[in-house]
CSV table of C-alpha atoms in Angstrom, one decimal:
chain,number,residue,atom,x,y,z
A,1397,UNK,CA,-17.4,-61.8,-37.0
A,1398,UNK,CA,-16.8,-58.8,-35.1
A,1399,UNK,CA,-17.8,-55.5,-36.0
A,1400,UNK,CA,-17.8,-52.2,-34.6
A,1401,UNK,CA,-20.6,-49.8,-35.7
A,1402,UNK,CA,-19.7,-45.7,-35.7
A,1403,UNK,CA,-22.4,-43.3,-35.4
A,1404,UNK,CA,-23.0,-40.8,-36.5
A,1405,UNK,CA,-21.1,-41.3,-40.0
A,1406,UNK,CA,-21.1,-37.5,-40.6
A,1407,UNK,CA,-21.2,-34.1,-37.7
A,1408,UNK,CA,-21.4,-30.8,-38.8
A,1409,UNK,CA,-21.3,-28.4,-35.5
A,1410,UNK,CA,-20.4,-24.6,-34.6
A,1411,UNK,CA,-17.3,-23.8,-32.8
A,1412,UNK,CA,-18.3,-24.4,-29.4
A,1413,UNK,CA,-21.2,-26.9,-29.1
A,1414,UNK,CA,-20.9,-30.3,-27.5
A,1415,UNK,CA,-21.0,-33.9,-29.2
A,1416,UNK,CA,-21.2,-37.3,-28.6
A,1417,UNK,CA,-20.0,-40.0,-31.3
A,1418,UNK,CA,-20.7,-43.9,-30.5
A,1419,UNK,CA,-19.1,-46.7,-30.8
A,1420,UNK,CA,-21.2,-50.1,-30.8
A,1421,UNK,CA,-20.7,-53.7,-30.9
A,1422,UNK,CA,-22.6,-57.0,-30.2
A,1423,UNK,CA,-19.3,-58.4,-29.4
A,1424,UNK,CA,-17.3,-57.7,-26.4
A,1425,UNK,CA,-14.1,-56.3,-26.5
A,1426,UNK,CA,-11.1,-56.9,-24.1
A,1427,UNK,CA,-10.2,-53.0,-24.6
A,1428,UNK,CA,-11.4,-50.3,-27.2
A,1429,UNK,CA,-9.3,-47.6,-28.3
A,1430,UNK,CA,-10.4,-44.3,-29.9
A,1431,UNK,CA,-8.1,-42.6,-32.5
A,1432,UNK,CA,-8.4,-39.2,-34.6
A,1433,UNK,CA,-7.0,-38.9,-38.6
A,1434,UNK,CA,-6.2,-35.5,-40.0
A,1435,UNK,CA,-6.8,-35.1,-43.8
A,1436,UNK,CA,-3.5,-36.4,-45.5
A,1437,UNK,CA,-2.2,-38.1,-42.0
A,1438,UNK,CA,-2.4,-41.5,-40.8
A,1439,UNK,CA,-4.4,-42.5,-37.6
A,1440,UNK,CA,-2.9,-41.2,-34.0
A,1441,UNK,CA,-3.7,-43.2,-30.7
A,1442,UNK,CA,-6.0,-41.1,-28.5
A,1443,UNK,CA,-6.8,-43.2,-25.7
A,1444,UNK,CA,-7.3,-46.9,-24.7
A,1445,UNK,CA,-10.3,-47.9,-22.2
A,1446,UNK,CA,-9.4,-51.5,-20.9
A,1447,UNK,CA,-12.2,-51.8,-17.7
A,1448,UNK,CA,-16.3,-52.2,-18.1
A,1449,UNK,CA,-17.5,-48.8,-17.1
A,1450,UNK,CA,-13.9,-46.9,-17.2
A,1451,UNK,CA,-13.8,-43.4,-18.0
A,1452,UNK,CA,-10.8,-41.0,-19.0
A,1453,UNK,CA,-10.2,-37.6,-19.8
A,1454,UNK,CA,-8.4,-36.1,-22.2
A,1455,UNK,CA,-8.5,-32.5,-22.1
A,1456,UNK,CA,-12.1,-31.5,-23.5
A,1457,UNK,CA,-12.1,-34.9,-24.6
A,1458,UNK,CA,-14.0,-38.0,-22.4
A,1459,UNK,CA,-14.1,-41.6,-23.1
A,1460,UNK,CA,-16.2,-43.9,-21.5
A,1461,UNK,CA,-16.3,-48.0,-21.9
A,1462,UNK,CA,-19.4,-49.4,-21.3
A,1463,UNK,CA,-20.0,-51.7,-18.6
A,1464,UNK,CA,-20.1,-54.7,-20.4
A,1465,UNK,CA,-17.4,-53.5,-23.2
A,1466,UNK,CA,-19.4,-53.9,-26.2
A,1467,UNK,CA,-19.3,-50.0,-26.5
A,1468,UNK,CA,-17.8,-46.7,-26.2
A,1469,UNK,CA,-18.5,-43.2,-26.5
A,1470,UNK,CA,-16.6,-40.3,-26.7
A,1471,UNK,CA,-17.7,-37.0,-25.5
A,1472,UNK,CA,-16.0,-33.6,-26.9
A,1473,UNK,CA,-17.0,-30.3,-25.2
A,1474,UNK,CA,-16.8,-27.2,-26.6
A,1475,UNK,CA,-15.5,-28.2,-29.9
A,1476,UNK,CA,-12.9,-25.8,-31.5
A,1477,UNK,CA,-11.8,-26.3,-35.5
A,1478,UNK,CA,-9.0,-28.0,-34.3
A,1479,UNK,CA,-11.3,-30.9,-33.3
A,1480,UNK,CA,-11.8,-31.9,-36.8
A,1481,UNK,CA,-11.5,-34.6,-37.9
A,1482,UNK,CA,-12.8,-38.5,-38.5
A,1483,UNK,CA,-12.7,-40.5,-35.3
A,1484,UNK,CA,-12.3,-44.5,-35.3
A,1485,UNK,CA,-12.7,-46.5,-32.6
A,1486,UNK,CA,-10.5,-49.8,-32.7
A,1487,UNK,CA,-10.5,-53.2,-31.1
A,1488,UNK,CA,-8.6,-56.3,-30.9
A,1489,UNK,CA,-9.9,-59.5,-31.8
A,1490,UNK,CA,-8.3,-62.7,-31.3
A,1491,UNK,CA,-5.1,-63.6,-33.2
A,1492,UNK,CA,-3.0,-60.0,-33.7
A,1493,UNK,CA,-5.7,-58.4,-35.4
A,1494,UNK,CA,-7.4,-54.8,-34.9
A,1495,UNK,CA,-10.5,-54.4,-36.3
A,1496,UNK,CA,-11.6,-50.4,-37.4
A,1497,UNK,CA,-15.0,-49.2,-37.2
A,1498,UNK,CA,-16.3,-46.7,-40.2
A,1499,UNK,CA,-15.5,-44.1,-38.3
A,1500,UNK,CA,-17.1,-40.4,-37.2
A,1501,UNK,CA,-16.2,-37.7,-40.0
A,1502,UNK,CA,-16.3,-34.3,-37.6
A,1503,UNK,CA,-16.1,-30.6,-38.9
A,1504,UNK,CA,-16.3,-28.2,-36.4
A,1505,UNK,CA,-16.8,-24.7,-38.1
A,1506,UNK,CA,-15.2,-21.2,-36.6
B,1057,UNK,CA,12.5,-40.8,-33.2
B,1058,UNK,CA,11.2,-41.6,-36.6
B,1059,UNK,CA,7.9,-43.0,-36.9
B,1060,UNK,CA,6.5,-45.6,-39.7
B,1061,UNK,CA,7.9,-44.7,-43.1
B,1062,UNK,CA,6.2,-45.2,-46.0
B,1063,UNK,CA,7.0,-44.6,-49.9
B,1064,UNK,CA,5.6,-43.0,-52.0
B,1065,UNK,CA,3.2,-41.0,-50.9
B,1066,UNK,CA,1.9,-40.8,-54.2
B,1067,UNK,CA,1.3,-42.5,-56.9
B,1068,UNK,CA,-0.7,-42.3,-60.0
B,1069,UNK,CA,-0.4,-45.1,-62.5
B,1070,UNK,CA,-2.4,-46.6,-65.7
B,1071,UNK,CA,-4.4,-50.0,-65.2
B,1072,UNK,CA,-2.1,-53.1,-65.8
B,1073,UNK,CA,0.8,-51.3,-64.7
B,1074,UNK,CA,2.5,-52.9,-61.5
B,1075,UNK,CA,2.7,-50.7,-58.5
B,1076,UNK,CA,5.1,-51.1,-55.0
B,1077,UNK,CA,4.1,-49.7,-51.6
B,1078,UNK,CA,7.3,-49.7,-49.2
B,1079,UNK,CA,7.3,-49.6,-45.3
B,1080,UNK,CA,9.9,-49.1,-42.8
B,1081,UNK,CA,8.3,-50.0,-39.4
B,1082,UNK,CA,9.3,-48.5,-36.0
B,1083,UNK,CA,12.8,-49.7,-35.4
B,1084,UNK,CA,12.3,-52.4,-32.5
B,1085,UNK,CA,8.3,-53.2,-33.4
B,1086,UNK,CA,7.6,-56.6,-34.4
B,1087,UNK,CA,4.0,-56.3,-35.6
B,1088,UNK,CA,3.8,-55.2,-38.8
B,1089,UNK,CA,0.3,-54.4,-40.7
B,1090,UNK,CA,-0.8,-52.9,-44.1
B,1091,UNK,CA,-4.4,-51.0,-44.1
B,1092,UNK,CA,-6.6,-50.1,-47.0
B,1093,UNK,CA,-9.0,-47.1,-46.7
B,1094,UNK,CA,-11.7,-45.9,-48.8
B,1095,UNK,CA,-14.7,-43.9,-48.4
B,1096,UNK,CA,-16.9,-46.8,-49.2
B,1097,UNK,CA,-14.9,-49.4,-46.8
B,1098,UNK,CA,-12.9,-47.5,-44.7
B,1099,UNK,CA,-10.1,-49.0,-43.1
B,1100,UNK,CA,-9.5,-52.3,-44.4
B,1101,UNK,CA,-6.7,-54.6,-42.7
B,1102,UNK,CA,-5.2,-56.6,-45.5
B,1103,UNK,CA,-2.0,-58.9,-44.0
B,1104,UNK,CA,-0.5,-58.3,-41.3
B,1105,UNK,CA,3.4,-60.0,-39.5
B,1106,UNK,CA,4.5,-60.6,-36.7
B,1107,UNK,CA,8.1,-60.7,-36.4
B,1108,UNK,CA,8.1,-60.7,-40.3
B,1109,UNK,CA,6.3,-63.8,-40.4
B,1110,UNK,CA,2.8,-63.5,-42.7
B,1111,UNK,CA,0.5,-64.4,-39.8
B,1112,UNK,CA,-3.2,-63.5,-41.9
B,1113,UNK,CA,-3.1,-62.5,-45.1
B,1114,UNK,CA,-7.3,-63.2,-44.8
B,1115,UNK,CA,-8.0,-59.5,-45.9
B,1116,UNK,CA,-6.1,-59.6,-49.3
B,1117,UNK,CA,-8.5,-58.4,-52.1
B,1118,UNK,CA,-7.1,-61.2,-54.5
B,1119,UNK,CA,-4.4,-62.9,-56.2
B,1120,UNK,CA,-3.0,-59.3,-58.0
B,1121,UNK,CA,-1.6,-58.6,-54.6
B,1122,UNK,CA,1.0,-59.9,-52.6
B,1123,UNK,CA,3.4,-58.9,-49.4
B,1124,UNK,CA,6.5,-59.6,-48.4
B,1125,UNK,CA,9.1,-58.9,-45.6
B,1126,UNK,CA,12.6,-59.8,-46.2
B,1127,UNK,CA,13.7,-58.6,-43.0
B,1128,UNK,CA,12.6,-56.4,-39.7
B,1129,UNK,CA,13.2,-53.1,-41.4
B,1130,UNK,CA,11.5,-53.3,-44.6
B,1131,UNK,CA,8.2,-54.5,-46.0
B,1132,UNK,CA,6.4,-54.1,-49.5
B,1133,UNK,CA,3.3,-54.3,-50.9
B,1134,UNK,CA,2.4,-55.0,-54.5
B,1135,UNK,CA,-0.4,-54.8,-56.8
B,1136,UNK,CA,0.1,-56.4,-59.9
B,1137,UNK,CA,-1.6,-55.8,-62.4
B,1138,UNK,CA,-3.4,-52.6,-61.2
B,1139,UNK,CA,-7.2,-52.1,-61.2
B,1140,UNK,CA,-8.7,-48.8,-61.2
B,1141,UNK,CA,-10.7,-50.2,-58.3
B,1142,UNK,CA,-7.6,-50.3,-56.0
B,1143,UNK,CA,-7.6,-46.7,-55.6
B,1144,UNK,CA,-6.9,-46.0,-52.2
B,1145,UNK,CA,-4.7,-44.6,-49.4
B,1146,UNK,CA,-2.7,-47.3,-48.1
B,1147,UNK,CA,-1.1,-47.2,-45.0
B,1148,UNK,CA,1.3,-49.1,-43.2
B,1149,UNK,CA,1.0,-49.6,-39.6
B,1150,UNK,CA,3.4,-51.2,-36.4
B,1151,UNK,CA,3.1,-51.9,-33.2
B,1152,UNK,CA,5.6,-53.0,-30.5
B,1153,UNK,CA,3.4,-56.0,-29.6
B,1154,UNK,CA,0.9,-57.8,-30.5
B,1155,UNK,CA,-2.7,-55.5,-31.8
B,1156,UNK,CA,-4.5,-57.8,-29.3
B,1157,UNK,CA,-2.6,-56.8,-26.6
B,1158,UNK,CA,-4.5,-53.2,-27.3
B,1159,UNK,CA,-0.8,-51.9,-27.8
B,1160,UNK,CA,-0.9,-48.8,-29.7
B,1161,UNK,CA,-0.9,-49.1,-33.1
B,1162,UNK,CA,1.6,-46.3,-35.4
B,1163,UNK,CA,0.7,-45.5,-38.7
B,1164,UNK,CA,2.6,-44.0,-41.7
B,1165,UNK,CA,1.2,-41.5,-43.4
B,1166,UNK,CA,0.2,-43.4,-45.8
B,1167,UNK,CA,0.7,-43.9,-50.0
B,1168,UNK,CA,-2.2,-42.0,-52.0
B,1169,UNK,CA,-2.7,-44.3,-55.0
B,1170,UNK,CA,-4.9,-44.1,-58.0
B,1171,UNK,CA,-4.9,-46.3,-60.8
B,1172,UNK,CA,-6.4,-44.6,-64.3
């Protein structure tokens, strides 16, 4: 079975102040995708990473696949309260499906 | 245009009582999904359908729940009878291909239930 393991679960940070979240898998994944949920909102696409080792940028926002593509990370700078947030990262497995990790649950304070 | 349409967005109800989640997809996808999420799971694929054709119904909790889609336009979901355990945002999701084509995959915003 394929899984995709979030960490950290929880971020507290200060306006400002860089972060990492992770995205990990013992599988590998012909493409991961990273998407953001407001309170009260469904998720929204931010980005999908297709190639071993591809990186994009998204404003303050960077997504990197890892070489192999059983991972992902995704890099905010300067966070602002606007960031906030719970991050999933997404992958398809065979058959239609889309499998969700936990997610990152990320409150940047002013 | 309008994205995925889902009603109600609340809904509180007593146990036993039968409850109906209702979707309108993206006009024109033909991928068709309906997620779970809790704290405890988070985001739980249930059944998804592919040009409204049940193609894995594999994450349905049990029997009490069932989905249909008469047509390209229109899908429910029912609980019946209602546990207090399926409390739960459920959301409704489509997607112009197929979700392992890493197509993007639009969500409603979702129907807020809790069973008492």
């Amino acid at each position: 079975t394929q899984l995709l393991e979030q960490s950290p679960q929880f971020l507290s940070i200060q306006e400002g102040e860089n972060l990492t979240v992770y995205c990990n898998s013992s599988s590998v994944f012909s493409s991961l995708q990273w998407y953001r949920q407001e309170p009260g909102e469904g998720p929204v696409l931010l980005v999908t990473v297709v190639t071993g080792g591809e990186v994009k940028k998204l404003k303050r926002l960077t997504f990197q696949f890892g070489d192999a593509r059983k991972d992902s990370s995704l890099h905010i700078t300067a966070a602002q309260p606007g960031d906030t947030g719970l991050y999933l990262c997404a992958g398809p497995t065979g058959g239609f499906k889309t499998i969700f990790g936990a997610g990152t649950r990320l409150f940047v304070k002013a | 245009d309008a994205g995925v349409i889902q009603s109600p967005r609340h809904e509180v109800t007593e146990m036993g009582q039968e409850v109906t989640l209702r979707c309108k997809p993206i006009s024109g996808h033909n991928s068709l999904f309906w997620y779970r999420q809790t704290m405890m799971r988070g985001l739980e694929l249930l059944i998804y359908f592919n040009n409204n054709v049940p193609i894995d119904d594999s994450g349905m909790p049990e029997d009490r729940f069932s989905a249909k889609m008469p047509n390209a336009s229109f899908s429910t979901l029912k609980i019946q009878p209602s546990e207090p355990r399926d409390s739960a945002v459920y959301f409704c999701a489509s997607t112009p291909g197929t979700a392992s084509s890493g197509n993007t995959i639009y969500f409603g915003e979702g129907s807020w239930l809790t069973v008492v």
